[in-house]
Amino acid sequence: MKREVCLLGVIASLLLASFLIPGHSYSPPTTEFVNSNLHVFEERPSGSAYIECLVNTPSYYHHVVNWTLTYPHDYGFSRPGYFKTWIAVKDWKSFYEEIPYGCGVVEAHDLDQNSPLHSAALRLKNITTGTEDYAKLEPFFEYAEHDPAPTGNWTLARITVLAPDVMVAFKRPFAAVWAGVAVLSLIGVLLNIRGDKIVLVGFLVLLVLGALFVGEYIKDERHIQEKEQVFKQVLALNSTGGECGMIMAGVSADFKPEDIPWFIMTVEQKNSSITSVEWEDYTVRISVSAPFDNYKELLKEFEGRGWEISAIEIDPSAFRTPPEEMQRLNGTIQTLLKYLPLLPSDEREEVKEYIEGLNNTIRRDMARNRFACIEVVTSTPDAFLYIYKDWSDFFAKVALLVAGMTVAATLRR
């Protein structure tokens, strides 16, 4: 019986130690020191900007930092939960369009007093003063006067990435304690198969408790691994880009590995397309553009998959841009195109970009009237946080009671 008492003593020690393990801690994500691959201060930039990013999960924090380092950059200064560097942006428009979720342009401006766009506006003002074309170009004049976007050859942008202390659950210490309890209990069962039945039952109860805890831990870890696999597949979905249309529904999707090919096939069968896939900290947002005449059929397919649907009934014509506004936009575009040959090349390119922006506005309006946008949202692995403290403490109290009763039965004999 001494062996059984020793086993129960070790089990009790493990259980008492488990009460000292905290359920979680708070720690910020870390980033290593980053070397410079470009001396950004050796040449005077034509524009400057400051971008600040606020993120909430470690994986997304590193994603934003890694995105920053895809640009030519100066030395990266970091401390836990904080990263700062300067980058060189050659194409501000493309850069602005791909800024990650959680990041915002705090300030951006030209360092040159006369940007090409501003110069073009002054030139066209002088040419069209006193004509009907001046009124058609007034929206352009106002935009050029107040547009803060850098327009030169390159922009020096300072980027700061900030993350709060993130909750990190302690899992492995609890799993180790209960794996130890299960192993020691199994030894006790084997030693008493033909021995004392009361002691055998006590070890069996402890074995079941340890097996339950370890089994749940393994199940949760497999679930997280599955989510990580699905997460990578979702981010790898091919998107067509372009306008999605008017948002008509939101879908909360719990993707499983087999759902990915089904999702792609279903979207294609309904003559729809994935316009964008965006990682947004705790979630990934998939924008699906579907024709207005069959987007509800696509929603039925999603609902049949067990996904939660939230839809709204809106008449798209109520949000259509008034005809006079569309006429004004087209008038501005045609007038600018007429005067393009009179502008120097640098000013001409900036005006072309402005015209493209107006054309995008018109395309968005057309898409809004012809397509419905379905926002499919799924959680990232960071959204799943398993806290084992309360469960372990409850099991430990029960196990200590069983162990005590088993020791008492053993000593009486």
Tab-separated table of C-alpha atoms in Angstrom:
chain	number	residue	atom	x	y	z
A	1	MET	CA	0.000	0.000	0.000
A	2	LYS	CA	2.954	2.337	0.359
A	3	ARG	CA	3.229	2.548	-3.406
A	4	GLU	CA	-0.387	3.675	-3.714
A	5	VAL	CA	0.056	6.293	-0.977
A	6	CYS	CA	3.199	7.633	-2.711
A	7	LEU	CA	1.369	7.834	-6.048
A	8	LEU	CA	-1.551	9.647	-4.450
A	9	GLY	CA	0.866	11.998	-2.684
A	10	VAL	CA	2.544	12.940	-5.951
A	11	ILE	CA	-0.877	13.413	-7.611
A	12	ALA	CA	-1.984	15.657	-4.756
A	13	SER	CA	1.230	17.704	-5.086
A	14	LEU	CA	0.587	18.220	-8.802
A	15	LEU	CA	-3.001	19.264	-8.126
A	16	LEU	CA	-1.991	21.722	-5.405
A	17	ALA	CA	0.668	23.181	-7.710
A	18	SER	CA	-1.972	23.699	-10.424
A	19	PHE	CA	-3.756	26.233	-8.180
A	20	LEU	CA	-0.647	28.435	-8.398
A	21	ILE	CA	-0.669	28.565	-12.203
A	22	PRO	CA	-2.303	31.795	-13.471
A	23	GLY	CA	-4.978	31.456	-16.101
A	24	HIS	CA	-3.460	34.070	-18.380
A	25	SER	CA	-1.025	36.927	-18.619
A	26	TYR	CA	-0.838	40.159	-20.551
A	27	SER	CA	2.132	40.791	-22.763
A	28	PRO	CA	2.669	42.928	-25.861
A	29	PRO	CA	3.960	41.457	-29.121
A	30	THR	CA	7.673	41.932	-29.750
A	31	THR	CA	9.591	42.859	-32.865
A	32	GLU	CA	13.301	42.459	-33.421
A	33	PHE	CA	15.555	45.304	-34.423
A	34	VAL	CA	15.368	45.967	-38.186
A	35	ASN	CA	18.335	47.122	-40.243
A	36	SER	CA	18.007	49.830	-42.855
A	37	ASN	CA	17.942	48.959	-46.550
A	38	LEU	CA	17.742	52.575	-47.696
A	39	HIS	CA	19.114	55.814	-46.243
A	40	VAL	CA	15.874	57.719	-46.626
A	41	PHE	CA	17.262	60.990	-45.269
A	42	GLU	CA	20.024	61.386	-47.866
A	43	GLU	CA	17.669	62.849	-50.463
A	44	ARG	CA	15.017	65.527	-50.048
A	45	PRO	CA	11.534	64.047	-50.568
A	46	SER	CA	8.772	65.813	-52.430
A	47	GLY	CA	6.144	64.870	-49.860
A	48	SER	CA	5.840	63.738	-46.263
A	49	ALA	CA	3.278	61.698	-44.370
A	50	TYR	CA	2.598	60.150	-40.995
A	51	ILE	CA	0.714	56.856	-40.705
A	52	GLU	CA	-0.364	55.352	-37.403
A	53	CYS	CA	-1.573	51.766	-36.968
A	54	LEU	CA	-3.480	50.461	-33.953
A	55	VAL	CA	-3.772	46.659	-33.846
A	56	ASN	CA	-4.987	44.158	-31.255
A	57	THR	CA	-3.525	40.722	-32.000
A	58	PRO	CA	0.109	39.529	-32.162
A	59	SER	CA	-0.232	37.897	-35.583
A	60	TYR	CA	-1.819	40.985	-37.129
A	61	TYR	CA	0.799	43.207	-35.477
A	62	HIS	CA	3.575	41.231	-37.193
A	63	HIS	CA	1.587	41.261	-40.442
A	64	VAL	CA	1.433	45.075	-40.414
A	65	VAL	CA	5.127	45.363	-39.491
A	66	ASN	CA	6.079	42.977	-42.304
A	67	TRP	CA	3.923	44.950	-44.754
A	68	THR	CA	5.742	48.119	-43.704
A	69	LEU	CA	9.115	46.497	-44.349
A	70	THR	CA	8.173	45.615	-47.938
A	71	TYR	CA	8.928	49.282	-48.729
A	72	PRO	CA	12.426	50.746	-48.771
A	73	HIS	CA	12.916	51.654	-45.134
A	74	ASP	CA	15.233	53.198	-42.595
A	75	TYR	CA	16.230	51.502	-39.335
A	76	GLY	CA	13.264	50.104	-37.429
A	77	PHE	CA	12.997	51.137	-33.795
A	78	SER	CA	10.971	48.786	-31.645
A	79	ARG	CA	10.070	47.872	-28.132
A	80	PRO	CA	7.300	45.507	-26.982
A	81	GLY	CA	4.060	46.575	-28.624
A	82	TYR	CA	5.657	49.474	-30.509
A	83	PHE	CA	7.389	49.746	-33.881
A	84	LYS	CA	8.469	52.846	-35.778
A	85	THR	CA	10.369	53.449	-38.992
A	86	TRP	CA	10.515	55.690	-42.050
A	87	ILE	CA	9.756	54.364	-45.522
A	88	ALA	CA	10.096	55.682	-49.061
A	89	VAL	CA	6.839	55.651	-51.038
A	90	LYS	CA	7.224	56.021	-54.807
A	91	ASP	CA	3.543	55.777	-55.739
A	92	TRP	CA	1.370	57.400	-53.099
A	93	LYS	CA	-1.933	56.419	-54.734
A	94	SER	CA	-1.126	52.694	-54.775
A	95	PHE	CA	0.302	52.914	-51.268
A	96	TYR	CA	-2.823	54.597	-49.951
A	97	GLU	CA	-5.084	51.953	-51.500
A	98	GLU	CA	-3.248	49.067	-49.834
A	99	ILE	CA	-2.871	50.524	-46.325
A	100	PRO	CA	-3.910	47.715	-43.931
A	101	TYR	CA	-6.955	47.737	-41.718
A	102	GLY	CA	-6.315	49.639	-38.488
A	103	CYS	CA	-3.891	52.081	-40.131
A	104	GLY	CA	-4.756	55.662	-40.916
A	105	VAL	CA	-3.022	58.604	-42.543
A	106	VAL	CA	-2.732	61.186	-39.788
A	107	GLU	CA	-1.186	63.785	-42.095
A	108	ALA	CA	0.126	63.947	-45.637
A	109	HIS	CA	1.231	66.916	-47.668
A	110	ASP	CA	3.554	68.142	-50.399
A	111	LEU	CA	6.836	69.751	-49.422
A	112	ASP	CA	6.963	71.607	-52.715
A	113	GLN	CA	4.985	74.828	-52.701
A	114	ASN	CA	3.627	74.231	-56.198
A	115	SER	CA	2.615	70.629	-56.764
A	116	PRO	CA	1.840	69.584	-60.359
A	117	LEU	CA	-1.854	69.315	-59.566
A	118	HIS	CA	-1.944	72.756	-57.998
A	119	SER	CA	0.024	74.215	-60.920
A	120	ALA	CA	-2.383	72.587	-63.378
A	121	ALA	CA	-5.327	74.147	-61.571
A	122	LEU	CA	-3.746	77.610	-61.710
A	123	ARG	CA	-2.942	77.188	-65.391
A	124	LEU	CA	-6.481	76.069	-66.269
A	125	LYS	CA	-7.966	78.898	-64.211
A	126	ASN	CA	-6.062	81.422	-66.320
A	127	ILE	CA	-7.090	79.700	-69.550
A	128	THR	CA	-10.801	79.300	-68.762
A	129	THR	CA	-11.535	82.492	-66.842
A	130	GLY	CA	-14.596	84.165	-68.347
A	131	THR	CA	-15.710	81.039	-70.242
A	132	GLU	CA	-18.358	78.388	-69.624
A	133	ASP	CA	-15.609	75.842	-69.035
A	134	TYR	CA	-14.519	77.629	-65.862
A	135	ALA	CA	-17.782	76.655	-64.115
A	136	LYS	CA	-17.368	73.039	-65.269
A	137	LEU	CA	-13.875	72.933	-63.788
A	138	GLU	CA	-14.730	74.520	-60.441
A	139	PRO	CA	-14.898	71.102	-58.651
A	140	PHE	CA	-11.391	70.377	-59.938
A	141	PHE	CA	-10.092	73.768	-58.783
A	142	GLU	CA	-11.496	73.200	-55.298
A	143	TYR	CA	-10.037	69.691	-55.109
A	144	ALA	CA	-6.580	70.824	-56.218
A	145	GLU	CA	-6.580	73.590	-53.623
A	146	HIS	CA	-7.408	71.299	-50.684
A	147	ASP	CA	-6.046	67.900	-51.744
A	148	PRO	CA	-3.462	66.858	-49.109
A	149	ALA	CA	-2.056	63.860	-50.980
A	150	PRO	CA	1.651	64.021	-51.896
A	151	THR	CA	2.157	64.153	-55.661
A	152	GLY	CA	5.943	64.217	-56.159
A	153	ASN	CA	8.475	61.570	-57.116
A	154	TRP	CA	8.620	60.081	-53.643
A	155	THR	CA	7.176	60.585	-50.196
A	156	LEU	CA	8.912	60.126	-46.862
A	157	ALA	CA	6.393	58.398	-44.623
A	158	ARG	CA	6.813	57.778	-40.916
A	159	ILE	CA	4.903	54.715	-39.747
A	160	THR	CA	4.136	53.818	-36.147
A	161	VAL	CA	2.561	50.464	-35.270
A	162	LEU	CA	1.047	50.210	-31.791
A	163	ALA	CA	-0.416	47.185	-30.005
A	164	PRO	CA	-1.818	46.960	-26.472
A	165	ASP	CA	-0.912	44.237	-24.022
A	166	VAL	CA	-2.520	41.091	-25.403
A	167	MET	CA	-4.064	38.386	-23.231
A	168	VAL	CA	-2.057	35.166	-23.507
A	169	ALA	CA	-3.646	32.041	-22.024
A	170	PHE	CA	-1.549	29.511	-20.103
A	171	LYS	CA	-2.386	26.142	-21.607
A	172	ARG	CA	0.595	23.822	-21.580
A	173	PRO	CA	1.252	23.988	-17.794
A	174	PHE	CA	-2.308	22.823	-17.114
A	175	ALA	CA	-2.061	20.143	-19.801
A	176	ALA	CA	1.217	18.912	-18.258
A	177	VAL	CA	-0.329	18.711	-14.760
A	178	TRP	CA	-3.329	16.701	-15.911
A	179	ALA	CA	-1.266	14.488	-18.207
A	180	GLY	CA	0.848	13.688	-15.117
A	181	VAL	CA	-2.295	12.959	-13.102
A	182	ALA	CA	-3.568	10.635	-15.839
A	183	VAL	CA	-0.270	8.736	-16.137
A	184	LEU	CA	0.140	8.301	-12.362
A	185	SER	CA	-3.504	7.246	-12.055
A	186	LEU	CA	-3.028	4.672	-14.805
A	187	ILE	CA	-0.078	3.222	-12.897
A	188	GLY	CA	-2.268	3.074	-9.784
A	189	VAL	CA	-4.997	1.257	-11.729
A	190	LEU	CA	-2.519	-1.313	-13.062
A	191	LEU	CA	-1.142	-1.922	-9.576
A	192	ASN	CA	-4.613	-2.541	-8.138
A	193	ILE	CA	-6.431	-4.462	-10.872
A	194	ARG	CA	-6.491	-7.501	-8.607
A	195	GLY	CA	-6.081	-5.585	-5.401
A	196	ASP	CA	-8.234	-3.333	-3.250
A	197	LYS	CA	-11.390	-2.383	-5.178
A	198	ILE	CA	-11.905	0.903	-3.314
A	199	VAL	CA	-8.368	2.036	-4.168
A	200	LEU	CA	-8.905	0.858	-7.745
A	201	VAL	CA	-12.080	2.948	-8.066
A	202	GLY	CA	-10.262	5.998	-6.680
A	203	PHE	CA	-7.487	5.712	-9.243
A	204	LEU	CA	-10.053	5.109	-12.002
A	205	VAL	CA	-11.874	8.350	-11.094
A	206	LEU	CA	-8.577	10.278	-11.157
A	207	LEU	CA	-7.699	8.672	-14.484
A	208	VAL	CA	-11.034	9.722	-15.977
A	209	LEU	CA	-10.607	13.313	-14.749
A	210	GLY	CA	-7.085	13.536	-16.193
A	211	ALA	CA	-8.150	11.946	-19.472
A	212	LEU	CA	-11.109	14.335	-19.807
A	213	PHE	CA	-8.936	17.392	-19.304
A	214	VAL	CA	-6.153	16.225	-21.643
A	215	GLY	CA	-8.721	15.136	-24.242
A	216	GLU	CA	-10.381	18.550	-24.206
A	217	TYR	CA	-6.991	20.246	-24.508
A	218	ILE	CA	-6.070	18.096	-27.535
A	219	LYS	CA	-9.463	18.822	-29.141
A	220	ASP	CA	-9.020	22.573	-28.673
A	221	GLU	CA	-5.493	22.494	-30.094
A	222	ARG	CA	-6.698	20.600	-33.147
A	223	HIS	CA	-9.462	23.153	-33.589
A	224	ILE	CA	-6.925	25.987	-33.532
A	225	GLN	CA	-4.694	24.143	-36.028
A	226	GLU	CA	-7.691	23.671	-38.304
A	227	LYS	CA	-8.520	27.376	-38.006
A	228	GLU	CA	-4.942	28.283	-38.900
A	229	GLN	CA	-5.118	26.065	-41.978
A	230	VAL	CA	-8.451	27.569	-43.036
A	231	PHE	CA	-7.178	31.073	-42.296
A	232	LYS	CA	-4.294	30.632	-44.755
A	233	GLN	CA	-6.657	29.263	-47.398
A	234	VAL	CA	-9.078	32.165	-46.957
A	235	LEU	CA	-6.282	34.743	-47.318
A	236	ALA	CA	-5.174	32.920	-50.487
A	237	LEU	CA	-8.585	33.268	-52.166
A	238	ASN	CA	-8.304	34.940	-55.562
A	239	SER	CA	-10.043	38.297	-55.719
A	240	THR	CA	-10.962	40.152	-58.885
A	241	GLY	CA	-10.780	43.658	-57.454
A	242	GLY	CA	-13.164	46.319	-58.673
A	243	GLU	CA	-16.385	47.565	-57.146
A	244	CYS	CA	-18.487	45.247	-55.013
A	245	GLY	CA	-21.779	47.121	-55.169
A	246	MET	CA	-24.229	48.120	-52.472
A	247	ILE	CA	-23.881	46.142	-49.239
A	248	MET	CA	-27.064	44.109	-48.923
A	249	ALA	CA	-26.104	41.388	-46.459
A	250	GLY	CA	-23.559	40.247	-43.918
A	251	VAL	CA	-22.635	36.608	-43.369
A	252	SER	CA	-20.872	35.206	-40.309
A	253	ALA	CA	-19.089	32.146	-41.681
A	254	ASP	CA	-17.436	29.380	-39.698
A	255	PHE	CA	-15.191	28.013	-42.441
A	256	LYS	CA	-13.971	24.435	-42.295
A	257	PRO	CA	-11.338	23.046	-44.693
A	258	GLU	CA	-14.005	21.443	-46.892
A	259	ASP	CA	-15.944	24.728	-47.083
A	260	ILE	CA	-13.295	26.553	-49.121
A	261	PRO	CA	-13.721	24.691	-52.463
A	262	TRP	CA	-17.503	24.665	-51.926
A	263	PHE	CA	-17.493	28.423	-51.352
A	264	ILE	CA	-15.482	29.117	-54.525
A	265	MET	CA	-17.696	26.815	-56.622
A	266	THR	CA	-20.939	28.276	-55.237
A	267	VAL	CA	-19.861	31.861	-55.880
A	268	GLU	CA	-18.953	30.995	-59.487
A	269	GLN	CA	-22.193	29.083	-60.072
A	270	LYS	CA	-24.221	32.133	-59.036
A	271	ASN	CA	-22.368	34.355	-61.541
A	272	SER	CA	-20.758	36.184	-58.658
A	273	SER	CA	-17.173	37.138	-57.859
A	274	ILE	CA	-14.898	37.757	-54.886
A	275	THR	CA	-13.842	41.400	-55.181
A	276	SER	CA	-11.586	41.585	-52.132
A	277	VAL	CA	-10.203	39.612	-49.191
A	278	GLU	CA	-9.044	41.766	-46.283
A	279	TRP	CA	-7.462	40.744	-42.984
A	280	GLU	CA	-8.961	42.947	-40.270
A	281	ASP	CA	-7.238	41.984	-37.024
A	282	TYR	CA	-9.617	39.453	-35.421
A	283	THR	CA	-11.515	38.778	-38.652
A	284	VAL	CA	-11.133	38.316	-42.391
A	285	ARG	CA	-13.681	40.118	-44.570
A	286	ILE	CA	-14.536	38.607	-47.966
A	287	SER	CA	-16.520	40.898	-50.278
A	288	VAL	CA	-18.671	38.987	-52.765
A	289	SER	CA	-20.301	40.857	-55.639
A	290	ALA	CA	-23.509	39.236	-56.917
A	291	PRO	CA	-26.107	40.377	-59.488
A	292	PHE	CA	-29.151	41.896	-57.856
A	293	ASP	CA	-31.470	39.364	-59.472
A	294	ASN	CA	-29.901	36.326	-57.762
A	295	TYR	CA	-27.961	37.470	-54.704
A	296	LYS	CA	-30.715	36.059	-52.459
A	297	GLU	CA	-30.103	32.614	-53.947
A	298	LEU	CA	-26.478	32.916	-52.890
A	299	LEU	CA	-27.604	33.854	-49.378
A	300	LYS	CA	-29.808	30.749	-49.252
A	301	GLU	CA	-26.777	28.613	-50.115
A	302	PHE	CA	-24.799	30.211	-47.286
A	303	GLU	CA	-27.700	29.785	-44.862
A	304	GLY	CA	-27.987	26.127	-45.829
A	305	ARG	CA	-24.361	25.738	-44.808
A	306	GLY	CA	-25.323	26.792	-41.289
A	307	TRP	CA	-23.857	30.289	-41.549
A	308	GLU	CA	-25.575	33.213	-39.870
A	309	ILE	CA	-27.183	35.653	-42.324
A	310	SER	CA	-28.071	39.293	-41.733
A	311	ALA	CA	-29.751	40.888	-44.758
A	312	ILE	CA	-31.491	44.196	-45.444
A	313	GLU	CA	-34.129	45.099	-48.022
A	314	ILE	CA	-33.188	48.272	-49.893
A	315	ASP	CA	-34.315	49.680	-53.210
A	316	PRO	CA	-31.018	50.453	-54.970
A	317	SER	CA	-32.627	53.210	-57.021
A	318	ALA	CA	-33.043	55.213	-53.812
A	319	PHE	CA	-29.255	55.529	-53.592
A	320	ARG	CA	-28.655	56.307	-57.234
A	321	THR	CA	-26.648	59.438	-57.923
A	322	PRO	CA	-28.977	62.166	-59.235
A	323	PRO	CA	-28.798	62.622	-63.029
A	324	GLU	CA	-27.683	66.239	-62.680
A	325	GLU	CA	-24.742	65.141	-60.495
A	326	MET	CA	-23.695	62.532	-63.070
A	327	GLN	CA	-24.007	65.180	-65.776
A	328	ARG	CA	-21.772	67.502	-63.775
A	329	LEU	CA	-19.137	64.780	-63.331
A	330	ASN	CA	-19.158	63.956	-67.035
A	331	GLY	CA	-18.928	67.656	-67.876
A	332	THR	CA	-15.837	68.035	-65.671
A	333	ILE	CA	-14.216	64.970	-67.230
A	334	GLN	CA	-14.854	66.077	-70.828
A	335	THR	CA	-13.621	69.603	-70.139
A	336	LEU	CA	-10.407	68.378	-68.520
A	337	LEU	CA	-9.783	66.014	-71.442
A	338	LYS	CA	-10.147	68.955	-73.818
A	339	TYR	CA	-7.414	70.933	-72.078
A	340	LEU	CA	-5.031	68.051	-71.349
A	341	PRO	CA	-2.838	68.703	-74.450
A	342	LEU	CA	-2.151	72.242	-73.160
A	343	LEU	CA	-0.581	71.006	-69.906
A	344	PRO	CA	3.066	70.045	-69.283
A	345	SER	CA	3.675	66.320	-68.895
A	346	ASP	CA	3.926	66.276	-65.066
A	347	GLU	CA	0.714	68.295	-64.674
A	348	ARG	CA	-1.000	66.188	-67.337
A	349	GLU	CA	-0.290	62.974	-65.429
A	350	GLU	CA	-1.725	64.380	-62.203
A	351	VAL	CA	-4.877	65.565	-63.976
A	352	LYS	CA	-5.234	62.117	-65.582
A	353	GLU	CA	-5.210	60.569	-62.117
A	354	TYR	CA	-7.925	62.997	-61.014
A	355	ILE	CA	-9.995	62.061	-64.066
A	356	GLU	CA	-9.519	58.377	-63.256
A	357	GLY	CA	-10.841	59.078	-59.768
A	358	LEU	CA	-13.990	60.620	-61.251
A	359	ASN	CA	-14.406	57.636	-63.562
A	360	ASN	CA	-14.111	55.337	-60.551
A	361	THR	CA	-16.893	57.306	-58.870
A	362	ILE	CA	-19.102	56.737	-61.909
A	363	ARG	CA	-18.210	53.029	-62.010
A	364	ARG	CA	-19.037	52.672	-58.310
A	365	ASP	CA	-22.418	54.257	-58.923
A	366	MET	CA	-23.116	51.854	-61.782
A	367	ALA	CA	-21.998	48.861	-59.697
A	368	ARG	CA	-24.211	50.018	-56.835
A	369	ASN	CA	-27.252	49.799	-59.105
A	370	ARG	CA	-26.377	46.485	-60.771
A	371	PHE	CA	-24.676	44.432	-58.048
A	372	ALA	CA	-25.327	43.514	-54.447
A	373	CYS	CA	-22.356	43.228	-52.116
A	374	ILE	CA	-22.337	40.392	-49.574
A	375	GLU	CA	-19.786	40.773	-46.793
A	376	VAL	CA	-18.671	37.346	-45.567
A	377	VAL	CA	-16.807	37.590	-42.258
A	378	THR	CA	-14.856	34.785	-40.578
A	379	SER	CA	-12.761	34.765	-37.420
A	380	THR	CA	-8.969	34.449	-37.331
A	381	PRO	CA	-7.237	31.918	-35.034
A	382	ASP	CA	-6.406	34.761	-32.614
A	383	ALA	CA	-10.130	35.167	-31.938
A	384	PHE	CA	-10.213	31.788	-30.180
A	385	LEU	CA	-8.824	32.018	-26.665
A	386	TYR	CA	-9.177	29.025	-24.370
A	387	ILE	CA	-8.829	29.709	-20.629
A	388	TYR	CA	-8.311	26.517	-18.624
A	389	LYS	CA	-7.878	27.988	-15.140
A	390	ASP	CA	-11.458	27.664	-13.840
A	391	TRP	CA	-11.948	24.227	-15.326
A	392	SER	CA	-8.646	22.966	-13.916
A	393	ASP	CA	-9.365	24.367	-10.457
A	394	PHE	CA	-12.769	22.656	-10.348
A	395	PHE	CA	-11.337	19.321	-11.495
A	396	ALA	CA	-8.444	19.674	-9.013
A	397	LYS	CA	-10.834	20.145	-6.067
A	398	VAL	CA	-12.782	17.042	-7.046
A	399	ALA	CA	-9.560	15.075	-7.618
A	400	LEU	CA	-8.102	16.111	-4.245
A	401	LEU	CA	-11.283	14.966	-2.524
A	402	VAL	CA	-11.101	11.599	-4.318
A	403	ALA	CA	-7.373	11.268	-3.565
A	404	GLY	CA	-7.950	12.031	0.125
A	405	MET	CA	-10.732	9.477	0.390
A	406	THR	CA	-8.559	6.887	-1.390
A	407	VAL	CA	-5.615	7.515	0.975
A	408	ALA	CA	-7.939	7.177	3.973
A	409	ALA	CA	-9.272	3.869	2.640
A	410	THR	CA	-5.749	2.651	2.002
A	411	LEU	CA	-4.496	3.517	5.504
A	412	ARG	CA	-7.485	1.886	7.202
A	413	ARG	CA	-6.547	-1.391	5.612
